[in-house]
Short mmCIF file of C-alpha atoms in Angstrom, two decimals:
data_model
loop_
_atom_site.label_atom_id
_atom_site.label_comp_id
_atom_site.label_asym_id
_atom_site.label_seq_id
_atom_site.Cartn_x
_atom_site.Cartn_y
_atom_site.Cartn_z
CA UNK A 1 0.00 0.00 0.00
CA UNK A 2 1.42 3.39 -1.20
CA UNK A 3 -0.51 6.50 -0.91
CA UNK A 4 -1.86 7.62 -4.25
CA UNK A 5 -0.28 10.73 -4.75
CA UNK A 6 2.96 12.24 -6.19
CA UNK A 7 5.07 14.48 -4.39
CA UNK A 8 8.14 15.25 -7.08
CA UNK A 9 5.84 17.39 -9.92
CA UNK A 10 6.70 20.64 -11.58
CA UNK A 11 4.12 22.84 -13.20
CA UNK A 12 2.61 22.18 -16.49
CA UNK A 13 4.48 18.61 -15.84
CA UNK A 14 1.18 16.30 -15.08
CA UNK A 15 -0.63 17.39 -17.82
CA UNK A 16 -1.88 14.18 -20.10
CA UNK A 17 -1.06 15.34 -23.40
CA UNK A 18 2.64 15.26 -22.24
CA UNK A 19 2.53 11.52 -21.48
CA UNK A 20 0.80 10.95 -25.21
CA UNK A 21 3.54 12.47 -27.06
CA UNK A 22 6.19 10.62 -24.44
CA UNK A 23 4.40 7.28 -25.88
CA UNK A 24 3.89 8.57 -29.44
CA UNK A 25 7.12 10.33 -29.83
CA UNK A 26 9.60 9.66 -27.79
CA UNK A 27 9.48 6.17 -26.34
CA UNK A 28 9.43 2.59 -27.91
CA UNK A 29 7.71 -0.84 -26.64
CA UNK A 30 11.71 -2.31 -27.20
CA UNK A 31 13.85 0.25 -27.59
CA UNK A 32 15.68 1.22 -24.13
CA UNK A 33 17.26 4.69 -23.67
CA UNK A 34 18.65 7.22 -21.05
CA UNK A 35 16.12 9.04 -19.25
CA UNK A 36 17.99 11.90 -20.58
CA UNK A 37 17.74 11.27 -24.20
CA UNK A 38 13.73 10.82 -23.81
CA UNK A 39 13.92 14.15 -22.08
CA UNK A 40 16.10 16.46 -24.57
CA UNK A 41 13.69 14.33 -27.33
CA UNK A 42 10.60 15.41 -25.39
CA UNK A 43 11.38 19.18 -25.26
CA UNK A 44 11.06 19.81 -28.84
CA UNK A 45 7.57 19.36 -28.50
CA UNK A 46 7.03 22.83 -26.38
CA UNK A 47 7.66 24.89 -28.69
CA UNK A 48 6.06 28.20 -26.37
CA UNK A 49 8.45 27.60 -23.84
CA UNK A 50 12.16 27.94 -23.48
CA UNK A 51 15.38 27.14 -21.70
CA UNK A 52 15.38 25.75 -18.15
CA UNK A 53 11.65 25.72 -17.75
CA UNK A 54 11.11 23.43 -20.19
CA UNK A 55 13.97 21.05 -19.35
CA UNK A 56 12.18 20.99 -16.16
CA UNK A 57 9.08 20.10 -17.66
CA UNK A 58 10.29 17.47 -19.40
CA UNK A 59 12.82 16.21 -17.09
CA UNK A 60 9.32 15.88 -14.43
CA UNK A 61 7.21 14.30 -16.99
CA UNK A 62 9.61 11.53 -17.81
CA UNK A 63 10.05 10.88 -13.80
CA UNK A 64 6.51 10.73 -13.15
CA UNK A 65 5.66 8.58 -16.52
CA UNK A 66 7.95 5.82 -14.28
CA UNK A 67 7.28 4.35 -11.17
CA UNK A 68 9.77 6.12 -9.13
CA UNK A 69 8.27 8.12 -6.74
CA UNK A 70 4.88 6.43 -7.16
CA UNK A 71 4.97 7.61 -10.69
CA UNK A 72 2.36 6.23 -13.26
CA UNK A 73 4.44 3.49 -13.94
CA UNK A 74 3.79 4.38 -18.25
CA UNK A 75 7.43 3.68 -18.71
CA UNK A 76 9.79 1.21 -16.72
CA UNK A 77 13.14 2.16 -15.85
CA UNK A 78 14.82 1.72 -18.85
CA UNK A 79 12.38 4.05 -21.06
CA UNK A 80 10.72 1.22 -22.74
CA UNK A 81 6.77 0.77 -22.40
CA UNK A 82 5.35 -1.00 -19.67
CA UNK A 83 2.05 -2.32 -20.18
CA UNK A 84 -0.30 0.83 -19.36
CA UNK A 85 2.36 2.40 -22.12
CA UNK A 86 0.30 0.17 -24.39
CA UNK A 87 -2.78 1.09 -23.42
CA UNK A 88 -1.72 4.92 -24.27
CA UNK A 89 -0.58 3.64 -27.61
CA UNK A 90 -3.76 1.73 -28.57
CA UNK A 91 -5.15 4.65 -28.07
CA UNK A 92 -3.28 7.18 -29.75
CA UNK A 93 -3.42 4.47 -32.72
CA UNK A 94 -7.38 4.23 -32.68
CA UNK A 95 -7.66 8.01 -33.11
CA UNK A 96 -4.72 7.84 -35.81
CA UNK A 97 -2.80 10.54 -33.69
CA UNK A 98 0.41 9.15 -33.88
CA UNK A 99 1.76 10.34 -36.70
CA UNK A 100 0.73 13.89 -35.57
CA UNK A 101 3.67 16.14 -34.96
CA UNK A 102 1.75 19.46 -33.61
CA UNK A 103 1.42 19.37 -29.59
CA UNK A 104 -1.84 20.93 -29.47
CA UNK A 105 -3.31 17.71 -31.52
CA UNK A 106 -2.24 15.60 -28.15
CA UNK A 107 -2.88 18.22 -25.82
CA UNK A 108 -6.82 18.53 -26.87
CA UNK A 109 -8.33 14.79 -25.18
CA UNK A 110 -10.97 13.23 -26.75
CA UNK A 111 -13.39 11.67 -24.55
CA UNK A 112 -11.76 8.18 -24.94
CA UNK A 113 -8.25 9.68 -24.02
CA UNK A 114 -10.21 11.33 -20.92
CA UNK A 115 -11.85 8.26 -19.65
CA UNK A 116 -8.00 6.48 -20.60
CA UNK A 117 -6.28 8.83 -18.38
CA UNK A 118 -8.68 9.66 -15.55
CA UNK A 119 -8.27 6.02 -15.09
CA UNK A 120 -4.99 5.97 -14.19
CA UNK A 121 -4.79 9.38 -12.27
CA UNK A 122 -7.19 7.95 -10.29
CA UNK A 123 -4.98 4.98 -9.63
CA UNK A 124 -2.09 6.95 -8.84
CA UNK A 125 -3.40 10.80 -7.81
CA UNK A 126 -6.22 8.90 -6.35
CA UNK A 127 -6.02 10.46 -2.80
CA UNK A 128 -5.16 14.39 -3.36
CA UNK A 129 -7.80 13.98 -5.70
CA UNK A 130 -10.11 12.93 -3.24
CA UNK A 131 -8.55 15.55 -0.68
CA UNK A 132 -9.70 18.80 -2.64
CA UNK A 133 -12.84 17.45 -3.62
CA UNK A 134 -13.42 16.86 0.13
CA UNK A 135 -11.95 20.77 1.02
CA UNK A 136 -14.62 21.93 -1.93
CA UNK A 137 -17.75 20.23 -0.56
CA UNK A 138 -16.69 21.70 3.41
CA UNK A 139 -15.66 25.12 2.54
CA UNK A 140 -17.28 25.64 -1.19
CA UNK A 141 -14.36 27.21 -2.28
CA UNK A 142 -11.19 26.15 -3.86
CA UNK A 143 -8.14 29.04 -4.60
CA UNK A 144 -4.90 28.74 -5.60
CA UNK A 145 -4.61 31.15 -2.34
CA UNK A 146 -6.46 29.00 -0.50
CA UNK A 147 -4.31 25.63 -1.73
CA UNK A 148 -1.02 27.60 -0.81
CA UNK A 149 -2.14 28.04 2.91
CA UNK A 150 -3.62 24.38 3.13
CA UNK A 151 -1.21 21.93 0.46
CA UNK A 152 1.41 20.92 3.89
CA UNK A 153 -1.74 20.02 5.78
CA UNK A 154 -3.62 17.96 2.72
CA UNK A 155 -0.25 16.19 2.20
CA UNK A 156 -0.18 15.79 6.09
CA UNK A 157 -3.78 14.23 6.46
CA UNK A 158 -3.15 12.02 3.70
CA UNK A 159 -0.30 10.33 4.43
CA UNK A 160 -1.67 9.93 8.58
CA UNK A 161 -4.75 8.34 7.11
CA UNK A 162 -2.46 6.08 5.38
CA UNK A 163 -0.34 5.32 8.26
CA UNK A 164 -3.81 4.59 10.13
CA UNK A 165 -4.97 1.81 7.86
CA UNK A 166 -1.54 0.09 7.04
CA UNK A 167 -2.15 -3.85 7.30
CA UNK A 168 1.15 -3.68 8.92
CA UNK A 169 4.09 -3.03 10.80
CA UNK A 170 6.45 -2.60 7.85
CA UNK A 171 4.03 -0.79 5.24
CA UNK A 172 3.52 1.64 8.38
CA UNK A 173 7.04 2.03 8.62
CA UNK A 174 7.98 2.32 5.11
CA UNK A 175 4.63 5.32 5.47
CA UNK A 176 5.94 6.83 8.29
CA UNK A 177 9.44 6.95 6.68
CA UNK A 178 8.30 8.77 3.69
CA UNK A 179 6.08 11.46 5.79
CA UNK A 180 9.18 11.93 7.77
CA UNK A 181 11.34 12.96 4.94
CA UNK A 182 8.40 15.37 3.83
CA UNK A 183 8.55 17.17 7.77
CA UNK A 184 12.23 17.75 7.03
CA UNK A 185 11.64 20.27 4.29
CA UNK A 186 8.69 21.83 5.92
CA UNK A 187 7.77 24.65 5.79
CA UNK A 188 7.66 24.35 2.00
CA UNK A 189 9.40 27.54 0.34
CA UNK A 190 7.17 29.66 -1.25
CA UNK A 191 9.14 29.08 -4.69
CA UNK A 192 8.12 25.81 -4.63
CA UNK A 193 4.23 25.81 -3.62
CA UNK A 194 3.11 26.31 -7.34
CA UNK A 195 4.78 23.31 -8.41
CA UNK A 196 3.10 21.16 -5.31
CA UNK A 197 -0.18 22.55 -6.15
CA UNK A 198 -0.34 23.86 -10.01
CA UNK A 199 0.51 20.33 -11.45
CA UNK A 200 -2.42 18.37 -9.94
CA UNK A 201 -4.99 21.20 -11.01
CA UNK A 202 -3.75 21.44 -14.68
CA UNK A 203 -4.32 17.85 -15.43
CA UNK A 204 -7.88 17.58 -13.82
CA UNK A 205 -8.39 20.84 -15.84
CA UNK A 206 -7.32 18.73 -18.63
CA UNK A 207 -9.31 16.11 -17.87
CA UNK A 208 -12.56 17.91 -17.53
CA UNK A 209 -13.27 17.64 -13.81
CA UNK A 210 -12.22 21.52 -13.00
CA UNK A 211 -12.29 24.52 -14.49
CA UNK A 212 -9.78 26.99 -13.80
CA UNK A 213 -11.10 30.71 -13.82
CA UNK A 214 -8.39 33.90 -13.14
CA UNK A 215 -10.29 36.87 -11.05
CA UNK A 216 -8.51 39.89 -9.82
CA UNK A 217 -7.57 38.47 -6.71
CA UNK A 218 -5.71 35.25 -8.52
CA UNK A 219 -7.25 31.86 -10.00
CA UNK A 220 -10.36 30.11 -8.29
CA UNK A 221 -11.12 26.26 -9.01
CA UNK A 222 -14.68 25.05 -10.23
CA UNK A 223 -15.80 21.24 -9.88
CA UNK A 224 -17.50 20.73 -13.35
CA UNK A 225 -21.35 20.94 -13.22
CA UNK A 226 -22.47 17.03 -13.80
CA UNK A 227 -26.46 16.68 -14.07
CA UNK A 228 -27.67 18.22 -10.73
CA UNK A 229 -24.57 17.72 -9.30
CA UNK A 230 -20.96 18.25 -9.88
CA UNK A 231 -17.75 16.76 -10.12
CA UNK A 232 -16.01 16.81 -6.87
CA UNK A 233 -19.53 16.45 -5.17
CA UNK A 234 -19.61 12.54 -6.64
CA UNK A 235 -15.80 11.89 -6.05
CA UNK A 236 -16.29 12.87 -2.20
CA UNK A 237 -19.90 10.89 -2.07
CA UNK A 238 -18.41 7.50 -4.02
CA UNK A 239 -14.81 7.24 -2.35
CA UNK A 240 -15.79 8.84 1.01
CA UNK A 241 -12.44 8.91 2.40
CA UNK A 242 -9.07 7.10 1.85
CA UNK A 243 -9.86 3.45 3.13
CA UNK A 244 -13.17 2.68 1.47
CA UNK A 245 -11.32 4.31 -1.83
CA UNK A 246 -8.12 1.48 -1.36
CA UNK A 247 -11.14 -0.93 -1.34
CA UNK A 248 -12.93 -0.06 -4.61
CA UNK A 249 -9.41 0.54 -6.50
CA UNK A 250 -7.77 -2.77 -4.72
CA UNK A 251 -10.77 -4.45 -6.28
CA UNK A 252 -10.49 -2.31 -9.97
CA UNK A 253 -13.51 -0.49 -9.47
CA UNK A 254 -12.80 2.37 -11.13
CA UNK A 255 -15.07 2.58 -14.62
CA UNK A 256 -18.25 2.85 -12.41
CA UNK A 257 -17.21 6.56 -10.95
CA UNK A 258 -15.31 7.26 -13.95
CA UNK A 259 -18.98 7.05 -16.17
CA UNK A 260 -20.29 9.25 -13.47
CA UNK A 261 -18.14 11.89 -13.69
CA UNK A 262 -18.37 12.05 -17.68
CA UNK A 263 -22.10 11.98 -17.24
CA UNK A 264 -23.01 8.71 -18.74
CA UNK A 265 -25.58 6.56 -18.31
CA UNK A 266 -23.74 2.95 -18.94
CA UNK A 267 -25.63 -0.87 -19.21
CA UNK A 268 -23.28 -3.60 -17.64
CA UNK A 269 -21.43 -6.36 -20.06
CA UNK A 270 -23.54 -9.26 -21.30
CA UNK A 271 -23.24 -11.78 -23.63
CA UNK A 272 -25.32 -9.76 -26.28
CA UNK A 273 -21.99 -7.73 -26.41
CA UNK A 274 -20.07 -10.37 -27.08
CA UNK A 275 -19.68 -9.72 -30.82
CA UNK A 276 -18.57 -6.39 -29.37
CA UNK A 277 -16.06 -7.23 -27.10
CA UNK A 278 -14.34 -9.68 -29.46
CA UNK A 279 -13.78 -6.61 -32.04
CA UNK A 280 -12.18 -4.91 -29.19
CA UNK A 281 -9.91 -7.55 -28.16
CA UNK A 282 -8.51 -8.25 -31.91
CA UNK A 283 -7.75 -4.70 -32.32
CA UNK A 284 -6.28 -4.42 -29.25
CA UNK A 285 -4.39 -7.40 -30.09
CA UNK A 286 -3.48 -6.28 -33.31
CA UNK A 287 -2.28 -2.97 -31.69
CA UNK A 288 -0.15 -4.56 -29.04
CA UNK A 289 1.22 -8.02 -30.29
CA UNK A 290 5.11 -7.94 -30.42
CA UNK A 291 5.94 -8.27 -34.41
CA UNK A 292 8.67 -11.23 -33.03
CA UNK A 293 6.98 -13.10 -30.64
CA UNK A 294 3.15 -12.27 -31.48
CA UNK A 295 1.89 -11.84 -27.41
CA UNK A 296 0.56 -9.32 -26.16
CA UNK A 297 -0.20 -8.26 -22.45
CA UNK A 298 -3.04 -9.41 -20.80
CA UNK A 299 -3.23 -6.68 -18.68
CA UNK A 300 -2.82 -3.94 -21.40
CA UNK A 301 -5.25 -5.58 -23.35
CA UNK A 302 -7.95 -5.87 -20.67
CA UNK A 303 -7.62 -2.16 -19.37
CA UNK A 304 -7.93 -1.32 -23.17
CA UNK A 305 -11.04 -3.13 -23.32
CA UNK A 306 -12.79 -1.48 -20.46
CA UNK A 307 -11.68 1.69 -21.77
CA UNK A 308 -13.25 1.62 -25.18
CA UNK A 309 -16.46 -0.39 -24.17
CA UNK A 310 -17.35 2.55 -21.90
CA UNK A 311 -16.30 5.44 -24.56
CA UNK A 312 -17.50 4.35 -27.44
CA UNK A 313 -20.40 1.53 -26.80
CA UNK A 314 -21.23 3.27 -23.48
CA UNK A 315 -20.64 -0.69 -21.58
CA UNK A 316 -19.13 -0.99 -18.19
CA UNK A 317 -17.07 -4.25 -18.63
CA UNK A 318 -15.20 -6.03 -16.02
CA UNK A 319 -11.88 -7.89 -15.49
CA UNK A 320 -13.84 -11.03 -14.98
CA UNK A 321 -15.60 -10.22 -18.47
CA UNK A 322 -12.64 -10.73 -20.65
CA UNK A 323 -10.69 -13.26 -18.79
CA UNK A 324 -14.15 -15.41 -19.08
CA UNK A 325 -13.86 -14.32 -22.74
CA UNK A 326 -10.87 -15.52 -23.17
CA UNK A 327 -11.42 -18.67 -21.18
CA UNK A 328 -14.13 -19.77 -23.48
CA UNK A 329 -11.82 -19.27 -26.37
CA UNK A 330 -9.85 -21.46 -24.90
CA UNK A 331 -12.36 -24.45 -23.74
CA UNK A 332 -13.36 -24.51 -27.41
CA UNK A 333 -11.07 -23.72 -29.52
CA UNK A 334 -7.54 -24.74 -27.35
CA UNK A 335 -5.38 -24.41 -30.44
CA UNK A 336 -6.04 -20.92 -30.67
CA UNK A 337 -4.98 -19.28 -27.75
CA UNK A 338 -1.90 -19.91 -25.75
CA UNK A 339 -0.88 -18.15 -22.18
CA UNK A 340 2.84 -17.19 -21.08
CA UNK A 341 4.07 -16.34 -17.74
CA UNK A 342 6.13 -13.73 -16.61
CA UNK A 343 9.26 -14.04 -14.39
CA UNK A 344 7.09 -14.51 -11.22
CA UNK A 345 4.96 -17.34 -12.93
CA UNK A 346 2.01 -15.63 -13.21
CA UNK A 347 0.24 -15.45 -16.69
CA UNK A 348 0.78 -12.17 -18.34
CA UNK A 349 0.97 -13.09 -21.88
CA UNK A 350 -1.09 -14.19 -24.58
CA UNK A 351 -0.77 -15.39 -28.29
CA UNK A 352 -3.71 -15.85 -30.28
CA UNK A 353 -3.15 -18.40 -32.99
CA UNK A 354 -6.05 -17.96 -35.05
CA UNK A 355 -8.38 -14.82 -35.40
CA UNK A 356 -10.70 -14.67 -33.22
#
């Protein structure tokens, strides 16, 4: 257990059209590199910005697109995809943006790159998003003033509400060690506020579940109107606070809230969208398979399926709904379908054989 939020961000450097041109343009699903290269490679691609601020940019997208510092985990350590980089790609390949070279093109999310994305900053921003939709519904407010006086104590209660459910001994410790090293730099310099605070805005701004609005007394933060409600309204009513949100994202419940929030009005998988669901997986398939070996990640290729069953066929489909798919594939047809472990022995891999 790791508290869902990351600490090492730099303004403008969270933002989701960043990661798609990282995938698109500057990584490979084989090719390693030095975090460095990916970086000078990834600056070309701000062209309004200059010199040190957009090294830092870059240099803070490529950290967070890892899993250092409870990154995203997009890219493992080497610079090569991991399997959400996949996902991305699939993506980026169903809306043909990957041969785009204009920034703007990735910056601009369609609603399947929303829904793509949301689910993952939910996975990994999951409790400081939860944290200022909670401050919103108290106070009804949310200011970058007001964020500046409050960030050190969000931080605060959300690693202690970590430390308070830890299983154990050890994951407390390994909590209590992290929160530590955050105590020694308090209190925060007022240099670096904006880039604790301005990074986690931008992308939900992105995202569609803010809007950001500059007044004359600085920049005031709007939960999107959903239906009678709004955004931050339904995060703080369906995760309620940090332990019953570990629950529903330790059990991948994540398309359910993620429909909400995007105002739709989903049906749950059945076999009538079989015919459906088997389109999906042989794109995604087609997508993802390596070119040497032919397999493809079972976990990239189920997230992709939930993804694009929601966006486009407005269908909330389940782990359990494709691994059952694939299951029956293989009870009748066992020729056609064969499963490959990773190093820990646990299937990861699959190569279809035939079309399915």
């Amino acid at each position: 257990m790791e508290p869902r939020l990351i600490l090492k961000t730099h303004t403008e450097s969270l933002r989701p059209g960043n990661y798609s041109v990282l995938i698109a343009k500057c990584t490979s699903p084989d090719r390693s590199a030095y975090p460095e290269t990916v970086e000078k490679s990834l600056t070309q691609f701000f062209p309004s910005k200059k010199g040190k601020e957009v090294s830092s940019i870059a240099k803070y997208t490529v950290l967070s697109a890892t899993s250092k510092n409870r990154g995203f985990g997009f890219l493992l350590d080497n610079m090569i995809w991991s399997w959400k980089g996949y996902v991305i790609n699939t993506v980026l390949h169903f809306l043909n943006k990957k041969e785009n070279n204009d920034f703007p093109a990735f910056a601009e999310l369609t609603n399947i790159e929303k829904i793509c994305y949301l689910r993952f900053f939910l996975e990994t921003e999951g409790a400081i998003i939860l944290k200022l939709a909670e401050r919103f519904c108290r106070t009804g407010e949310l200011s970058y003033q007001y964020l500046k006086d409050d960030i050190q104590n969000i931080f605060k209660e959300i690693y202690q509400e970590y430390i308070d459910i830890a299983p154990d001994f050890r994951v407390r410790s390994r909590i209590k060690e992290t929160f530590g090293g955050m105590k020694l730099k308090r209190p925060y310099d007022e240099s670096t506020l904006a880039h604790k605070i301005k990074p986690h805005i931008q992308a939900l701004a992105d995202l569609g579940i803010l809007s950001v609005e500059k007044t004359d007394v600085g920049y005031t933060f709007d939960p999107v109107s959903v239906g009678a409600s709004s955004s931050f309204s339904i995060i703080h009513s369906r995760l309620k606070n940090i332990q019953n949100m570990e629950h529903m994202f330790c059990n991948h419940d994540y398309f359910p809230l993620i429909a909400e929030l995007y105002g739709l009005v989903p049906i749950h998988y059945s076999e009538k969208h079989s015919d459906l669901l088997r389109e999906t997986i042989s794109y995604g398939y087609s997508v993802m398979r390596n070119s040497v070996t032919l397999m493809a990640d079972m976990d990239a290729l189920i997230e992709w399926n939930c993804i694009k069953m929601l966006s486009k066929h407005n269908v909330i489909v389940e782990r359990r709904h494709v691994e059952d798919f694939f299951a029956r594939i293989r009870k009748e047809h066992p020729s056609n379908i064969k499963y490959h472990v990773d190093g820990k022995g646990r299937i990861a891999y699959l190569v279809f054989t035939e079309p399915i």
